Tab-separated table of C-alpha atoms and ligand atoms in Angstrom:
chain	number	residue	atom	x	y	z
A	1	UNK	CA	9.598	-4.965	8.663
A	2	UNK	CA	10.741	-7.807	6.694
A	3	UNK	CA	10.930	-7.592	3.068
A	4	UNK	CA	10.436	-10.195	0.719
A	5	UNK	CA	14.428	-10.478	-0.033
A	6	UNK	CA	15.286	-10.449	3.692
A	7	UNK	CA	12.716	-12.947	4.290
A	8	UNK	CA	14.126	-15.341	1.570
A	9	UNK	CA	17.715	-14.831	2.776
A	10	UNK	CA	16.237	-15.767	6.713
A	11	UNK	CA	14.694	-18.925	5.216
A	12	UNK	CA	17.954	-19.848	3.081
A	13	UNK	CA	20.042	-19.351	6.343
A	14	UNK	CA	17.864	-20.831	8.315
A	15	UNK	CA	18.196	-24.131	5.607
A	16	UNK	CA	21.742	-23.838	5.335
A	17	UNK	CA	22.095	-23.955	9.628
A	18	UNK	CA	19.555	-27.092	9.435
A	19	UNK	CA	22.028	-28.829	6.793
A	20	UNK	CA	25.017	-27.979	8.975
A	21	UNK	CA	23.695	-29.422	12.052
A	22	UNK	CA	23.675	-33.339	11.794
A	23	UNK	CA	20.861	-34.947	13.436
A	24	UNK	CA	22.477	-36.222	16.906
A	25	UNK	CA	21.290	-40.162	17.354
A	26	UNK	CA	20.532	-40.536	20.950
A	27	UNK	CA	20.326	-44.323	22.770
A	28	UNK	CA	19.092	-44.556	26.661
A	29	UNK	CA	19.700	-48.218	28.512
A	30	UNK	CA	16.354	-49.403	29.985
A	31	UNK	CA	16.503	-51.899	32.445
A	32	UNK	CA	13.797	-52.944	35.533
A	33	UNK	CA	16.557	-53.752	37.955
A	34	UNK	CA	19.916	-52.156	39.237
A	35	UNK	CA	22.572	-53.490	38.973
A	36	UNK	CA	22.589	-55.198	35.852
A	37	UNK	CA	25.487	-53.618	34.621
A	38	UNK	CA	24.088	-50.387	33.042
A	39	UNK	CA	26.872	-47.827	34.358
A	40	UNK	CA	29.301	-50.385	32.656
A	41	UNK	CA	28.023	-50.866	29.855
A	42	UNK	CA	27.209	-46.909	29.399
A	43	UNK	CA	30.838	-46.164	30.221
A	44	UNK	CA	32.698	-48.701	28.278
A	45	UNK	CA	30.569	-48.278	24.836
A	46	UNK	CA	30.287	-44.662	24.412
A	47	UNK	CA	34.191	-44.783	24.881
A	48	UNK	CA	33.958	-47.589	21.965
A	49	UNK	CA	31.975	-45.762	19.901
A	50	UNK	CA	34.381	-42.382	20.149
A	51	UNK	CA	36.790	-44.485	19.744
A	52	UNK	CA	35.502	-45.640	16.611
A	53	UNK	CA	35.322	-41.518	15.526
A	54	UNK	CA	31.883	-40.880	16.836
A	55	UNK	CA	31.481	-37.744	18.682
A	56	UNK	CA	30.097	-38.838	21.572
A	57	UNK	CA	28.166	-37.848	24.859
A	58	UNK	CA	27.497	-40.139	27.576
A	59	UNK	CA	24.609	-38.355	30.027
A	60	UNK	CA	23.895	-39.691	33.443
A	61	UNK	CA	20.296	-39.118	34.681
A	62	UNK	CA	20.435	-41.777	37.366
A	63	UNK	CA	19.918	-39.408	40.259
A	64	UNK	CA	22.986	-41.666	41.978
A	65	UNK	CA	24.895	-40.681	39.793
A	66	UNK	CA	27.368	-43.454	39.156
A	67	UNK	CA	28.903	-41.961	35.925
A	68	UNK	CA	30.293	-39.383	37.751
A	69	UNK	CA	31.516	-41.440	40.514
A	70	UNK	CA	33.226	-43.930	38.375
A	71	UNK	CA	35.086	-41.874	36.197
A	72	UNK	CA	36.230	-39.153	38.286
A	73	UNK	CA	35.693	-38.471	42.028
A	74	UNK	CA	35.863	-35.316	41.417
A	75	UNK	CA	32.720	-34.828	38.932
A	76	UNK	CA	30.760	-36.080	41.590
A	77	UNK	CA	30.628	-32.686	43.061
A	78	UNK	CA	30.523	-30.757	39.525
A	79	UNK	CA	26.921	-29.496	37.981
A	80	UNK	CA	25.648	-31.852	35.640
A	81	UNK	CA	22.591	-33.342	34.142
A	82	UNK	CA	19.852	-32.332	36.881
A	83	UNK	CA	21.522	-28.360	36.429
A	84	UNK	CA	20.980	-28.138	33.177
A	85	UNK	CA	17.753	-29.332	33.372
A	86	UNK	CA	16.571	-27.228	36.324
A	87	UNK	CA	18.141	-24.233	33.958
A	88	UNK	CA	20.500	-23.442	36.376
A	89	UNK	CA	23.664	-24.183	33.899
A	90	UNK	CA	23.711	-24.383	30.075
A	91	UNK	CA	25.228	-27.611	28.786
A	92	UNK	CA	28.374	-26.154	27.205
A	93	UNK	CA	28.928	-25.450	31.438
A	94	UNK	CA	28.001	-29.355	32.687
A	95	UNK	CA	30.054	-30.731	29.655
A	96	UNK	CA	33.768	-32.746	30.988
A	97	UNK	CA	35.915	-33.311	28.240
A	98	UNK	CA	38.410	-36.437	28.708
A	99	UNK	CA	41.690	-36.574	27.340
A	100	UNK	CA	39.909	-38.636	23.925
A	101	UNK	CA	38.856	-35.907	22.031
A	102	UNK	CA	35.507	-37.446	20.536
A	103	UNK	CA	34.339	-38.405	24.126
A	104	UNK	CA	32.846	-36.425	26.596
A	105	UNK	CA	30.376	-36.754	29.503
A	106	UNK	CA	28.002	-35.063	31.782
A	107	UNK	CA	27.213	-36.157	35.167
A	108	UNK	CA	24.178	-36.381	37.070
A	109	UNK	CA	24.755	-33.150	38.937
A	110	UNK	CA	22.314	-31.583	41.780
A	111	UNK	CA	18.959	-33.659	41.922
A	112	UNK	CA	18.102	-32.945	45.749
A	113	UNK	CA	17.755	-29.312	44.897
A	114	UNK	CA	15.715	-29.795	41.460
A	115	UNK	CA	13.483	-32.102	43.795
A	116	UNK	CA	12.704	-29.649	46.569
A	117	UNK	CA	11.650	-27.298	43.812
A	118	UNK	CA	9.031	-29.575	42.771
A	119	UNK	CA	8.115	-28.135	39.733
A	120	UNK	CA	9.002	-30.444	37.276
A	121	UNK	CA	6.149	-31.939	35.219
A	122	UNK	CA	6.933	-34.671	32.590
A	123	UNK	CA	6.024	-32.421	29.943
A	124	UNK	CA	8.965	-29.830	31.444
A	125	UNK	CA	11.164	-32.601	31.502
A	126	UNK	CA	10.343	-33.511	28.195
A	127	UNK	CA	10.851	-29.671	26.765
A	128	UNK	CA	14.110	-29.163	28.451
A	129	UNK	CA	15.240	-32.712	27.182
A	130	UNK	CA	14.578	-31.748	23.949
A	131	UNK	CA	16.570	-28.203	24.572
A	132	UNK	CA	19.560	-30.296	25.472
A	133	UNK	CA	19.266	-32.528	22.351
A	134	UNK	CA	19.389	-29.202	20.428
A	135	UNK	CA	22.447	-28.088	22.466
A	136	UNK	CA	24.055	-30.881	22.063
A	137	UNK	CA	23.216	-30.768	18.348
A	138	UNK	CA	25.222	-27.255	17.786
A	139	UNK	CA	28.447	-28.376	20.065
A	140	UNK	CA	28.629	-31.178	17.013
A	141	UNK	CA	27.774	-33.926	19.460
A	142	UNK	CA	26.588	-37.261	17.245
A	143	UNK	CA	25.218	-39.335	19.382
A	144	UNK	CA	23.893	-38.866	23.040
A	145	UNK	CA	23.883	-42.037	25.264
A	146	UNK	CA	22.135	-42.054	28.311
A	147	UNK	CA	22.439	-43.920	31.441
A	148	UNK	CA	19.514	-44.435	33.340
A	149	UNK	CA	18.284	-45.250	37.019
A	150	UNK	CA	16.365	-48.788	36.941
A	151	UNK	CA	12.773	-48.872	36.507
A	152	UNK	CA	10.916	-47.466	33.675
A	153	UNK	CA	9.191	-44.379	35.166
A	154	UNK	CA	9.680	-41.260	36.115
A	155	UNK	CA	12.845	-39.515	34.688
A	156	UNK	CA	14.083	-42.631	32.877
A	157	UNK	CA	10.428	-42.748	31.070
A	158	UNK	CA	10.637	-39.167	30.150
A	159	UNK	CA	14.264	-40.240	28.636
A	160	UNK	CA	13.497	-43.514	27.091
A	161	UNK	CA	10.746	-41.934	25.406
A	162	UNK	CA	12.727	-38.960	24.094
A	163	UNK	CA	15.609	-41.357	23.086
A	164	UNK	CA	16.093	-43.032	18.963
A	165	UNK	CA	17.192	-46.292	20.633
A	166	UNK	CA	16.804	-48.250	23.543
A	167	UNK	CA	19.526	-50.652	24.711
A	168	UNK	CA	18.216	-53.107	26.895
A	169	UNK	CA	21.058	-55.168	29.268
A	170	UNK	CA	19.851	-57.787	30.774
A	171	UNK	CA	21.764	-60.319	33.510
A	172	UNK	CA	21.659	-64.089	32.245
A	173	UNK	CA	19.244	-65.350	34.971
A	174	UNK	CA	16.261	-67.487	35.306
A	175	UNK	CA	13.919	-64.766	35.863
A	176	UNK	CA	15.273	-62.685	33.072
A	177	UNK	CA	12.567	-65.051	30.507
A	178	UNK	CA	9.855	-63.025	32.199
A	179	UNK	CA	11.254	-59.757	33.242
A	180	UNK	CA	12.294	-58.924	29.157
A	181	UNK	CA	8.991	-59.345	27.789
A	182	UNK	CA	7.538	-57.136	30.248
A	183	UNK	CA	10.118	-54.546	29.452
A	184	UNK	CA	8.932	-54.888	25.284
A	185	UNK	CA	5.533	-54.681	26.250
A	186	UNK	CA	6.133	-51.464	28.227
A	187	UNK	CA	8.477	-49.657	25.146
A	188	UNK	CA	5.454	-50.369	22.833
A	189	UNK	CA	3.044	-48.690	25.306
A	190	UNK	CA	5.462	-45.622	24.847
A	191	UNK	CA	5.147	-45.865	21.685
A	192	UNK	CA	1.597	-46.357	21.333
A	193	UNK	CA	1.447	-42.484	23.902
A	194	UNK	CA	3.257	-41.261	20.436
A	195	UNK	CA	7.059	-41.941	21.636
A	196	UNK	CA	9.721	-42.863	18.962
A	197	UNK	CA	11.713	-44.997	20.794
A	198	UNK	CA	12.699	-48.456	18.983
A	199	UNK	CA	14.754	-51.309	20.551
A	200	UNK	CA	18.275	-51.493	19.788
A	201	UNK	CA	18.667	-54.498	21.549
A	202	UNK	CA	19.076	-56.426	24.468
A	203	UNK	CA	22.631	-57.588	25.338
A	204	UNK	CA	23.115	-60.049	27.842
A	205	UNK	CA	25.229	-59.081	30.497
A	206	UNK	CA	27.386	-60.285	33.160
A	207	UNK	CA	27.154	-63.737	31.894
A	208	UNK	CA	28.913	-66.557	33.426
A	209	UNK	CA	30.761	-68.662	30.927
A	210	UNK	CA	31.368	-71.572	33.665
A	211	UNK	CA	27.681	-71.445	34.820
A	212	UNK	CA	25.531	-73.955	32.806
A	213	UNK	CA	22.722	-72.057	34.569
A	214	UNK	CA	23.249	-68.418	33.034
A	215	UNK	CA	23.842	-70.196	29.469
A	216	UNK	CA	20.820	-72.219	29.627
A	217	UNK	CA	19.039	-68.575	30.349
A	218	UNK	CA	21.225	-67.396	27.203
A	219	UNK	CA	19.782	-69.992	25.334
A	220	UNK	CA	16.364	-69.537	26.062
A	221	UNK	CA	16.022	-65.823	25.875
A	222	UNK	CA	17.245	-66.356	22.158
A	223	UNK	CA	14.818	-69.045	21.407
A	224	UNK	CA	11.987	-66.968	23.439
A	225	UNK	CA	12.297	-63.497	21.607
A	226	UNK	CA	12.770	-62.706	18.157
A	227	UNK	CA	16.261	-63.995	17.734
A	228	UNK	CA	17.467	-60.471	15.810
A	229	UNK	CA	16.308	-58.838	19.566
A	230	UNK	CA	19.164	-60.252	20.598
A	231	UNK	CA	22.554	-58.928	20.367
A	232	UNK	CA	25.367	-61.788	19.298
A	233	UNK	CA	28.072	-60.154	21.368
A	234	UNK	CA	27.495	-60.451	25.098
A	235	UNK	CA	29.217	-59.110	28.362
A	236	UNK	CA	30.848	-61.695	30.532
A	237	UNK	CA	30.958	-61.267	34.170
A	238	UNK	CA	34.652	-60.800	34.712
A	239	UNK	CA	36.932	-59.388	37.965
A	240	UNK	CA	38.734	-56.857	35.715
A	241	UNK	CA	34.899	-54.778	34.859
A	242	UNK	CA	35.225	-54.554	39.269
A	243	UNK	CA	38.720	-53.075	39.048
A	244	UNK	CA	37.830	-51.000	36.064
A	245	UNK	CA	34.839	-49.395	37.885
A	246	UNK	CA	37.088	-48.786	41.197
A	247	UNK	CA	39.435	-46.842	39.184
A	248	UNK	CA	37.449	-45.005	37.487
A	249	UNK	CA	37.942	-45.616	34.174
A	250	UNK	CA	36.583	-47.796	30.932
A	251	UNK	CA	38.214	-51.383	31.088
A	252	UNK	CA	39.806	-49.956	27.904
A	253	UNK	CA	42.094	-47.981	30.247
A	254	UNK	CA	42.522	-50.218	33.089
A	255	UNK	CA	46.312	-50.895	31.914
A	256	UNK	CA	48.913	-49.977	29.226
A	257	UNK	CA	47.954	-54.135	28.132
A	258	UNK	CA	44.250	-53.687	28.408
A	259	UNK	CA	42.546	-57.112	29.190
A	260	UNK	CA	40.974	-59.123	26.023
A	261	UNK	CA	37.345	-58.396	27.251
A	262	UNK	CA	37.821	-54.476	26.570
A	263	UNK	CA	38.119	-55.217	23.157
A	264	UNK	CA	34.936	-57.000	23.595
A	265	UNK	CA	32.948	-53.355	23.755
A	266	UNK	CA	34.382	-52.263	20.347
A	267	UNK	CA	33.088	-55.378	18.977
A	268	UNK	CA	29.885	-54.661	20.996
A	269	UNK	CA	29.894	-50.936	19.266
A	270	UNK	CA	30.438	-52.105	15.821
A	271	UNK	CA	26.906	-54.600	16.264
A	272	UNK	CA	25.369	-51.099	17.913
A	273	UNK	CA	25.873	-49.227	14.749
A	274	UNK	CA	24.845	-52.253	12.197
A	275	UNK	CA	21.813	-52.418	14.320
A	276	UNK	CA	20.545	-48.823	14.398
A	277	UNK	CA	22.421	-47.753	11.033
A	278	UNK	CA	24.859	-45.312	12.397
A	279	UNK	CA	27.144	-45.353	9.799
A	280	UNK	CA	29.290	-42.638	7.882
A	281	UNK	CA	27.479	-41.899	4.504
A	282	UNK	CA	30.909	-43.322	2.649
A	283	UNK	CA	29.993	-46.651	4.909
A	284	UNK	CA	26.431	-46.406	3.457
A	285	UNK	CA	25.798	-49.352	0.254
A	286	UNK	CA	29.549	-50.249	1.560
A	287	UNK	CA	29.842	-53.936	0.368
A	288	UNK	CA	33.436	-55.236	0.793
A	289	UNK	CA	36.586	-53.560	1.844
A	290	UNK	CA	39.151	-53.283	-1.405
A	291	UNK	CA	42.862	-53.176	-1.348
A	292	UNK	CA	43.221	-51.015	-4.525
A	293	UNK	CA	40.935	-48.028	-5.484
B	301	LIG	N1	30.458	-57.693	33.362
B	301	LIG	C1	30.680	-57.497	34.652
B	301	LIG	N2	31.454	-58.362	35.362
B	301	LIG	C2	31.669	-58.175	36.686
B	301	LIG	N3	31.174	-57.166	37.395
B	301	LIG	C3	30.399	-56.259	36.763
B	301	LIG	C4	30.099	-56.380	35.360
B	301	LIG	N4	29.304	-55.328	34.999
B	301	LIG	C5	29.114	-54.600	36.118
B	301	LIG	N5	29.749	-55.141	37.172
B	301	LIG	C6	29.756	-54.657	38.555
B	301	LIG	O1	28.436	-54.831	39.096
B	301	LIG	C7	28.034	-53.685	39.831
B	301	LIG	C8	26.780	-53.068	39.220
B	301	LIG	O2	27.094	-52.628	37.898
B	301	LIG	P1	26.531	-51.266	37.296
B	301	LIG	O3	27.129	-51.108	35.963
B	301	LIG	O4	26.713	-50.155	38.275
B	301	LIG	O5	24.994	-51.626	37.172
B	301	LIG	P2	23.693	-50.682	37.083
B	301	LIG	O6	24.115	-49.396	36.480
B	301	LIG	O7	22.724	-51.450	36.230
B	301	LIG	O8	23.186	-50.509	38.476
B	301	LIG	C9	29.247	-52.750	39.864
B	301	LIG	O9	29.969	-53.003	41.017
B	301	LIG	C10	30.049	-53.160	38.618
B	301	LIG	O10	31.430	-52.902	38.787
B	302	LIG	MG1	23.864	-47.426	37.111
C-alpha cells in the first residue's frame, strides 16, 4: 500500500522525469505524388538540422523504403520502422547511428510481413506511433522527421496526423496550382477529426531555374496561397541531388568540396526552425547577434 509520503515522492519523480524529457517536435512530408523529391528532401534536411545541433531522427514509413536504400544498401535488409511497429523490435534495436553524432535514422524495415498479419487498425497504428514518439522521447531524440509514401491515406494519414508539422514539397509545375489546395483542404479535414497537425510549409522543389515555365508556376503558387505558406528558399533541380542519391549519401557528403546547392538545405533548415519555432530557449526573444557580452 502506498502511503501518503510514498505517493508524494511517486508524483515528484514522476514531475521531475516529465521535466527531463524534452518534448520531441516531430515533422512528416505530405505530398499527393511520388516523386517529388520527398526522400531528398527528408535526407538532406534532417542532416541540416543535426548539423545545426538538433538531435535528430529521420523515420521512413514509405513501405519502399527509399531511406534505407539511399543511404546504405545495407539497411535495406535491417528491421526498421514496420518492426517496431508490428512490436517485433523496440526502437533502441531499428535505430542506425551515422558517423554525425546528432543524426540518426530508421528505415522502413519488414512491411510484407506486418501486411499478411492484417491486424493493423488505424487506431493501432496510431497507439504504437505514439509509443515510438515516447521512445524516441527517452533516447533524447528532438525532433522526429518522417518520410512518407505519396498519397494522403493509409499509413502516411495515420503519420501526418500524429505529426507537429507538415512539410509539404511540391514540383514547380502547371498542375501544382490545383494539386496544393487540395492537399490544405485535406490537412484541415485532419484537423477538423481532432488531429494537431499544422503546415510548416510548402517548399518548391526541383525547380528549373532555366525554365520560364516552372518559374511562372513559382510565381503563381505565391500569388495563389497565402504568401507566408510558402517557403522563400526553394530546391533546384540539379544533376549533383542524382549523384547524391546513387551514393547514398546527403549532397552534403557527396565530396570533400561539397557543391553550393548543399548549403542550400542548411539555409532551408534555418527557415524550418523560424517557421515552427524550434529554437534553443537562449535563441528565444534573441534580437541581434553582439560582438561583446
Ligand atoms: N532537386 C532535385 N534535382 C534533381 N533530381 C532530384 C531532385 N530531388 C530529387 N531528385 C531525384 O528524383 C527522383 C525522385 O526523388 P525522391 O526524393 O525519391 O522523391 P519522392 O520521395 O517524392 O518519391 C530521385 O531519383 C531523386 O534522386
Ligand atoms: Mg520517397
Amino acid at each position: 500500500m502506498l502511503t501518503t509520503h510514498d505517493a508524494k515522492h511517486f508524483t515528484d519523480a514522476k514531475q521531475t522525469l516529465a521535466a527531463t524529457i524534452a518534448r520531441v517536435i516531430t515533422i512528416a512530408t505530405a505530398s499527393q505524388k511520388g516523386g517529388v523529391g520527398k526522400t531528398t528532401l527528408c535526407i538532406n534536411l534532417a542532416y541540416s538540422l543535426a548539423r545545426r545541433g538538433w538531435k535528430t531522427l529521420l523515420i521512413d514509413t514509405d513501405p519502399q523504403g527509399a531511406v534505407g536504400l539511399s543511404l546504405a544498401r545495407s539497411t535495406r535488409a535491417k528491421r526498421g520502422f514496420y518492426d517496431f511497429l508490428g512490436g517485433a523490435a523496440a526502437l533502441n534495436d531499428v535505430i542506425i547511428s551515422t558517423r554525425l553524432p546528432e543524426f540518426s535514422l530508421v528505415p522502413a524495415g519488414h512491411y510484407d510481413e506486418l501486411a499478411r498479419r492484417g491486424q493493423m487498425t488505424p487506431d493501432v497504428i496510431s497507439i504504437r506511433l505514439r509509443d515510438l514518439l515516447r521512445s524516441a522521447e527517452l533516447a533524447g531524440i528532438e525532433c522526429v522527421m518522417f518520410d512518407t509514401a505519396a498519397g494522403l491515406t493509409g499509413m502516411t494519414e495515420q503519420v501526418v496526423k500524429i505529426a507537429d508539422w507538415a512539410l509539404i514539397p511540391q514540383q514547380s509545375e502547371p498542375l501544382a496550382v490545383r494539386s496544393v489546395p487540395h492537399l490544405l483542404e485535406t490537412l484541415s479535414r485532419f484537423r477538423s477529426e481532432g488531429a494537431g497537425v499544422k503546415v510548416a510549409g510548402i517548399l518548391l522543389s526541383m525547380v528549373m531555374n532555366d525554365s520560364p515555365v516552372s518559374l511562372q508556376v513559382a510565381r503563381e503558387l505565391r500569388q495563389v496561397l497565402s504568401p507566408e505558406l510558402v517557403f522563400k528558399m526553394s530546391v533546384p533541380r540539379l544533376p549533383s541531388f542524382l549523384d547524391a542519391a546513387a551514393q547514398g549519401i546527403p549532397l552534403a557528403l557527396l565530396k570533400a568540396n561539397p557543391p553550393p546547392e548543399a548549403l542550400l538545405f542548411d539555409q532551408i533548415a534555418a527557415e524550418l526552425e523560424e517557421r515552427i519555432g524550434l529554437l534553443r530557449e537562449q535563441e528565444q526573444g534573441y534580437r541581434h547577434a553582439s560582438l561583446l557580452d
